[in-house]
Amino acid sequence: MAVKPECIAMLLAGGQGSRLGILTKNIAKPAVPYGGKYRIIDFPLSNCVNSGIYTVGVLTQYQPLELNDYIGNGQPWDLDRANGGVHILSPYQQIKGTEWYKGTANAIYQNINFIERYDPEYVLILSGDHIYKMDYSKMLDFHKEKNADCTIAMLEVPWEEASRFGLMIVNDDGSISEFEEKPKNPRSNKASMGVYIFNWKKLRKYLIEDEAKEGSGNDFGHDVIPAMHSAGERMFAYQFDGYWKDVGTISSLWDANLDLLNPKVDLDLNDDSWRIYSRSPASPPHYVGADAVVENSMITEGCEINGKIDFSVLFANVTVEEGAEVKYSIVMPGTVIKKGAVVQYSIVAENAVIEEGAVVGESPENMEKIEDWGVAVIGNGVKIGKGAKIAPDTMTDSDVGGAE
Amino acid sequence: MSAKNVLGIIFSNAYDEALPQLTALRTMGSIPFAARYRLIDFPLSNMVNSGITQVGVITKSNYRSLMDHIGTGKPWDLSRKREGMTLLPPYDTPGAGITIGKADALYGCIDYISDSKKEHVLLTDCNLICSMDYEKLIKAHAANDADVTIAYAKGTPAQLENGTELIMDESGRVSSTGLIDCYSGSTNYSIKVMVIRRTLLERLLHEAHSAKIVDLETLISKNVKHLKVYGYEEKGFVRVLSSLQSYYDISLELLKLENRKELFAAGRPVYTKVRDQVPAVYGIGANVKNSLIADGCHIYGEVENCILFRGVTVEKGAKIKNSIIMQDTFVGENSSLNCVIIDKAAVVKPNKTLCGDSNYPVYIGKGIVI
């Protein structure tokens, strides 16, 4: 029998992230690389550990191989533990048949037995899709102080973007009076971050009820939380201030990476008291050559840089040869950019090869019609031939021959 | 014979006295090297990459930083229920002083050696920088049915106390070993990596203890005639640290791609304790040429022909050339450094100038504020 923790976390990491296109063809969204040496899931996992939550269930479903491999025994996050630690929870066969996780609530429902093993007072529900640093222990304090049944983390978003979010109308005491799901005319700019704390006994009851309900979507935001609200449970909103980004689209992933180069953006990864942990590839320090020019960029271990880098984020073991240029781009691990090639306003996935003289992407200033501009994406292991040109706002998922 | 049947022993303190500045507060094994490593990472990784599963790390003094670095051996996958890595602190019996030689140190942990039940023992120091495949050495040792196999390199040896050269016949069998007295010209010098039959080692150590021989080289040298001692040539990038100057020179040799390719060969990763720092950040106006940079650095100034360890900050207008700057050191605005070695967590305040020579680098100690 496990030692009883006060609070355990359940991290929903089964999402495909379909709007990331070819970047999530073979990996789940939480495994998408971010910020030179991280993957998105490093953020909620590190937040848990830094908040003193050492039991984390990670619910996987879509393309779990890479994610499972990455999390492994949880050692990089100090989650390899005798009591608790990280557990990968995949859908499984049952006597009544086999079921995929039908929705976020159903995923937790199917793992009631896992949670019961620990019998915690509280359960923290997280998603593996966001970049943010948050102290969940403060949110838990708030939850206890309000004697709440459910606390939802919320963030004030710009009014013009509010209609893209699930919104909450909050009373003066912090309790939630109404929910609005992506309304046309928002009456609030307090958006849900998809971070919930529940009293486990209450949640358990609602999960069982929700499962029994015909036609339920088995989703927290659409079904379980509204049901709790209409039953008059104590629902509170916990305000979060700070950087929070959903990296659900190519442009938001690109923005979120380049945010790291902007000193005005409130996301400090150097903070010793709140480190973001990741699995490290054991590469040597990076080398910057005699003719290289590197400005305004982030570069990590194993890179060999002999070209020009500006406003870019380079992941481990990237090679940039002489005369090549990388600007306003994200280059993921193991990619080689050969002599004289140009990679601009692009995201290049892992182990791609950009041959000599190829040009990937385009600067928005050079576009005739700005509507046609967008970030160019090169898929995993794709080879772009000598002198080839890759247009902006495209996704390239297979090799492109050279231009003769 | 497989490397699984070999016990690895690393002497973390051997030759501490050769680099008194860098070992004032630490062991040879915990000297920072190559922007993100400690010297012990090289023998430890070599052992793991060669398939050795049990490693003892012998310490003598000042080993707090070493313990902090190697912990339970996790980064090298040596944190195990069975075998794995064991730190072997000095074993001090009443009346005996602190250990002074390698034979003496081995005698102190003779129980650990015999309990391992391994057929052979591989011994190495930490001042040797190379990516060495011990498996080949072990295979050669087995093929010769040797009692002892000593790895050597060809060339001009580093000037160290106890420098040994091997005199071999055509088959590679060592007929005698001698102290090197002349440090010019090429010779077959021992790089102090040795494989020895475990039971023989135990016997020799008992003999040495009664005869009060404390030095391992002397012990082997005395017995070379009636043992089967073979030489094994290690080719490629092999460097022996023997002074602060050689630390400086060897470090900067890594700015050459061909040397890095040998030391950090594909498929033979060098593992180290992970610090979980952000990738290096280059600001507007950063100007870095021909340098090795670790994660966690913040660079806003000029850096040329340098090695920057993790967490170094170079402020705007600062100029650093031909220097080695260790972890968490801060170099203030408009300061100028040339040919310096700055130890951990030092601070160079704005507008300071420090200049050494490539034949006499200036050393700034740990935590010094200038």
XYZ file of C-alpha atoms in Angstrom, chain B:
370
model
C 36.846 -12.250 -22.122
C 34.191 -9.642 -21.598
C 34.440 -6.324 -19.827
C 31.736 -7.557 -17.457
C 34.427 -9.632 -15.821
C 36.566 -6.592 -15.097
C 36.458 -4.340 -12.048
C 37.156 -0.681 -12.830
C 39.169 1.395 -10.368
C 39.594 5.150 -10.752
C 42.135 7.107 -8.703
C 40.427 10.461 -8.251
C 43.357 12.120 -6.505
C 46.380 10.903 -8.438
C 48.685 13.763 -9.411
C 46.669 16.380 -7.520
C 49.982 18.109 -6.807
C 50.605 18.708 -10.522
C 47.774 21.271 -10.662
C 47.915 22.852 -7.212
C 45.745 25.818 -8.224
C 42.857 23.758 -9.540
C 43.096 21.057 -6.872
C 43.347 23.422 -3.912
C 39.659 22.860 -3.224
C 38.959 19.633 -5.071
C 40.301 16.359 -6.399
C 41.895 15.860 -9.794
C 38.736 14.021 -10.772
C 36.495 16.991 -10.083
C 38.493 19.570 -12.038
C 36.130 21.204 -14.540
C 37.104 20.507 -18.126
C 35.765 21.151 -21.648
C 32.960 23.563 -20.749
C 30.633 21.075 -19.071
C 32.572 18.137 -17.710
C 34.706 17.133 -14.740
C 37.805 15.086 -15.445
C 36.352 11.951 -13.878
C 33.567 11.956 -16.496
C 36.064 10.683 -19.064
C 37.264 7.492 -17.321
C 33.764 6.835 -15.936
C 32.146 7.198 -19.370
C 34.919 5.157 -20.971
C 34.249 2.359 -18.507
C 30.508 2.411 -19.096
C 30.950 2.658 -22.867
C 33.331 -0.292 -22.724
C 30.847 -2.476 -20.859
C 32.387 -2.365 -17.375
C 29.576 -2.631 -14.820
C 31.385 -2.243 -11.514
C 33.532 0.766 -10.719
C 35.281 1.829 -7.523
C 36.367 5.438 -7.171
C 39.308 5.836 -4.808
C 39.557 9.133 -2.981
C 42.108 10.572 -0.666
C 41.235 14.101 0.342
C 39.076 17.081 -0.595
C 36.475 14.830 -2.127
C 33.329 16.755 -1.201
C 33.047 18.239 -4.699
C 33.670 14.815 -6.199
C 30.866 13.264 -4.165
C 28.593 16.093 -5.150
C 29.413 15.457 -8.788
C 29.203 11.697 -9.041
C 26.451 11.165 -6.475
C 25.223 7.601 -6.714
C 26.535 7.257 -10.264
C 23.190 7.827 -11.930
C 24.371 9.922 -14.928
C 26.624 7.010 -15.914
C 23.916 4.424 -15.305
C 26.024 3.103 -12.445
C 23.435 3.487 -9.704
C 22.626 -0.176 -9.313
C 21.454 -2.666 -6.729
C 24.253 -5.000 -7.713
C 27.652 -3.707 -8.740
C 27.514 -0.123 -10.047
C 29.685 2.652 -8.636
C 31.154 2.770 -5.142
C 33.046 5.653 -3.642
C 36.043 4.353 -1.708
C 37.106 6.886 0.920
C 40.547 6.576 2.525
C 40.790 3.733 4.968
C 42.688 4.902 7.947
C 43.836 2.397 10.539
C 45.266 3.525 13.860
C 48.933 4.237 13.428
C 48.715 4.441 9.666
C 48.892 7.853 8.072
C 46.827 9.095 5.187
C 47.487 7.040 2.062
C 50.303 8.364 -0.039
C 50.655 6.059 -3.020
C 48.375 4.138 -5.308
C 49.496 0.737 -4.005
C 48.818 1.979 -0.500
C 45.387 3.268 -1.508
C 44.514 -0.027 -3.190
C 45.616 -1.945 -0.118
C 43.118 0.137 1.856
C 40.256 -1.223 -0.212
C 41.575 -4.703 -0.829
C 38.363 -6.227 0.555
C 36.301 -4.356 -1.995
C 38.589 -5.642 -4.737
C 38.447 -9.262 -3.669
C 34.699 -9.154 -2.975
C 34.128 -8.110 -6.568
C 35.144 -11.630 -7.659
C 36.069 -10.212 -11.047
C 38.827 -11.885 -12.966
C 40.712 -8.677 -13.755
C 41.013 -5.139 -12.519
C 41.367 -2.077 -14.763
C 43.035 0.903 -13.114
C 43.163 4.482 -14.367
C 43.904 8.022 -13.195
C 41.834 11.106 -13.873
C 44.431 13.346 -15.474
C 44.235 11.395 -18.708
C 41.987 12.886 -21.365
C 40.916 10.466 -24.044
C 37.970 8.500 -25.318
C 39.425 5.062 -24.842
C 37.789 1.765 -25.675
C 38.886 -0.340 -22.714
C 37.258 -3.355 -24.291
C 40.048 -3.497 -26.870
C 42.639 -3.264 -24.126
C 40.898 -6.046 -22.212
C 40.740 -8.207 -25.344
C 44.444 -7.699 -25.996
C 45.145 -8.565 -22.362
C 43.158 -11.792 -22.720
C 44.653 -12.656 -26.109
C 48.170 -12.406 -24.672
C 47.090 -14.315 -21.583
C 48.904 -11.522 -19.784
C 49.246 -10.921 -16.076
C 49.424 -7.196 -16.589
C 48.753 -5.020 -19.641
C 49.829 -1.405 -19.568
C 48.443 1.102 -22.065
C 50.977 3.442 -23.585
C 51.118 6.212 -26.156
C 53.899 7.115 -28.532
C 55.297 10.620 -28.404
C 56.734 13.144 -26.032
C 55.473 12.413 -22.546
C 54.036 15.026 -20.226
C 56.422 16.072 -17.474
C 55.090 14.281 -14.455
C 56.641 12.672 -11.464
C 56.866 8.921 -11.961
C 56.694 9.166 -15.755
C 57.292 5.637 -16.964
C 58.417 4.340 -20.321
C 57.981 0.806 -21.518
C 60.747 -1.252 -23.107
C 59.103 -3.986 -25.178
C 60.165 -6.825 -27.404
C 58.593 -7.426 -30.820
C 55.583 -9.266 -29.401
C 54.774 -6.266 -27.214
C 55.937 -7.983 -24.054
C 57.441 -5.516 -21.620
C 60.974 -6.423 -20.612
C 61.477 -3.469 -18.352
C 59.908 -0.204 -17.324
C 61.968 2.794 -16.519
C 61.487 6.248 -15.140
C 61.596 8.809 -17.898
C 64.466 11.191 -17.359
C 64.453 12.995 -20.659
C 61.316 14.774 -21.790
C 62.306 15.504 -25.345
C 62.053 13.083 -28.178
C 59.580 10.302 -28.719
C 59.125 7.338 -26.453
C 56.511 4.732 -25.500
C 55.240 6.300 -22.331
C 52.753 4.681 -19.987
C 49.396 6.458 -19.776
C 48.813 4.681 -16.470
C 45.839 2.674 -17.619
C 46.470 -0.903 -16.612
C 44.654 -4.227 -16.564
C 45.862 -6.750 -14.033
C 44.680 -10.174 -12.910
C 42.776 -9.612 -9.677
C 44.336 -12.424 -7.636
C 47.795 -11.298 -8.707
C 46.997 -7.714 -7.733
C 45.882 -8.867 -4.302
C 49.068 -10.872 -3.827
C 51.277 -7.992 -4.941
C 49.448 -5.590 -2.651
C 50.037 -7.830 0.359
C 53.707 -8.064 -0.531
C 53.936 -4.326 -1.048
C 52.313 -3.689 2.290
C 54.848 -5.793 4.149
C 57.713 -4.325 2.123
C 56.332 -0.810 2.617
C 56.093 -0.080 -1.074
C 53.413 2.550 -1.548
C 53.716 3.199 -5.249
C 51.996 1.033 -7.830
C 54.471 1.755 -10.642
C 57.396 0.717 -8.475
C 55.552 -2.429 -7.542
C 54.975 -3.454 -11.152
C 58.459 -2.412 -12.187
C 60.010 -4.629 -9.493
C 58.031 -7.618 -10.683
C 58.191 -7.064 -14.427
C 60.799 -9.794 -15.002
C 58.790 -12.694 -13.619
C 55.348 -11.590 -14.780
C 53.797 -11.541 -18.229
C 53.524 -7.801 -18.722
C 52.388 -6.516 -22.107
C 52.073 -3.062 -23.628
C 48.984 -1.849 -25.475
C 49.254 1.175 -27.713
C 46.438 3.717 -27.451
C 46.289 5.797 -30.604
C 44.312 8.936 -31.277
C 43.663 11.898 -29.028
C 45.449 11.108 -25.779
C 46.508 13.908 -23.481
C 47.975 13.851 -19.988
C 47.415 16.832 -17.719
C 50.609 17.683 -15.921
C 50.430 21.380 -15.085
C 48.231 24.434 -15.279
C 49.883 25.269 -18.575
C 49.001 21.869 -20.004
C 45.434 22.247 -18.701
C 45.239 25.485 -20.660
C 46.815 24.108 -23.825
C 44.826 20.862 -23.902
C 41.573 22.726 -23.251
C 42.150 25.029 -26.197
C 43.111 22.084 -28.403
C 39.424 21.165 -28.277
C 38.620 24.162 -30.432
C 39.855 22.030 -33.322
C 37.118 19.920 -34.873
C 39.331 16.857 -35.395
C 40.148 16.712 -31.680
C 36.518 17.087 -30.674
C 35.566 14.330 -33.088
C 37.956 11.972 -31.306
C 37.132 12.930 -27.747
C 33.372 13.063 -28.331
C 33.167 10.251 -30.839
C 29.774 9.197 -32.148
C 28.403 6.279 -30.140
C 30.735 6.973 -27.229
C 28.975 9.722 -25.305
C 30.691 11.406 -22.387
C 28.206 11.535 -19.540
C 28.181 14.133 -16.807
C 25.937 15.421 -14.055
C 23.046 17.257 -15.670
C 22.477 20.822 -14.536
C 19.182 21.519 -16.293
C 20.155 24.927 -17.501
C 18.634 26.863 -20.350
C 20.428 26.803 -23.701
C 23.052 29.525 -24.094
C 21.530 32.918 -24.838
C 23.216 35.252 -27.311
C 22.113 38.864 -27.066
C 22.080 41.605 -29.674
C 25.676 42.584 -30.331
C 27.101 39.266 -29.139
C 30.190 38.351 -31.097
C 31.525 34.853 -30.571
C 34.279 33.278 -32.648
C 35.985 29.918 -32.434
C 34.725 29.020 -28.980
C 33.075 26.235 -27.037
C 30.042 27.379 -25.096
C 27.995 25.461 -22.543
C 24.317 25.802 -21.684
C 23.271 28.487 -19.257
C 25.676 31.112 -20.637
C 24.496 34.641 -21.336
C 26.625 36.396 -23.898
C 26.320 40.062 -24.787
C 29.994 40.805 -25.427
C 32.911 39.517 -27.492
C 34.339 36.044 -27.031
C 37.138 34.609 -29.127
C 39.142 31.365 -28.785
C 37.544 30.621 -25.442
C 35.926 27.893 -23.434
C 32.907 29.052 -21.459
C 31.472 26.724 -18.820
C 27.852 26.521 -17.756
C 26.223 29.662 -16.456
C 28.891 32.184 -17.457
C 27.724 35.734 -18.109
C 29.622 38.030 -20.485
C 28.261 41.553 -20.304
C 28.035 44.116 -23.057
C 31.347 45.523 -24.242
C 33.349 42.840 -22.434
C 36.091 41.252 -24.516
C 37.405 37.787 -23.671
C 40.125 36.144 -25.705
C 42.114 32.912 -25.419
C 40.617 32.177 -22.018
C 38.892 29.486 -19.998
C 36.028 30.712 -17.856
C 34.506 28.219 -15.435
C 30.920 27.855 -14.328
C 28.830 30.754 -13.019
C 31.577 33.340 -13.433
C 30.447 36.857 -14.247
C 32.407 39.169 -16.540
C 31.231 42.774 -16.241
C 30.769 45.457 -18.882
C 33.788 46.603 -20.852
C 36.168 44.313 -19.045
C 38.933 42.831 -21.077
C 40.470 39.404 -20.472
C 43.220 37.671 -22.396
C 44.879 34.337 -21.604
C 43.252 33.814 -18.235
C 41.799 30.803 -16.469
C 39.018 31.832 -14.126
C 37.733 29.269 -11.678
C 34.088 28.856 -10.624
C 31.759 31.658 -9.568
C 34.288 34.492 -9.780
C 33.257 38.042 -10.553
C 35.156 40.396 -12.810
C 33.660 43.814 -12.193
C 33.148 46.281 -15.078
C 36.122 47.954 -16.759
C 38.791 45.589 -15.464
C 41.668 44.341 -17.562
C 43.474 41.070 -16.966
C 46.096 39.765 -19.269
C 48.282 36.690 -19.167
C 50.331 35.099 -21.877
C 49.586 31.958 -23.814
C 52.785 30.575 -22.225
C 51.779 31.767 -18.797
C 48.009 32.017 -18.334
C 46.810 33.970 -15.320
C 44.760 31.900 -12.865
C 41.935 33.478 -10.858
C 40.662 31.377 -7.968
C 37.178 30.196 -7.145
C 34.797 32.902 -6.005
C 37.351 35.721 -6.290
C 35.915 39.176 -6.909
C 38.036 41.499 -9.015
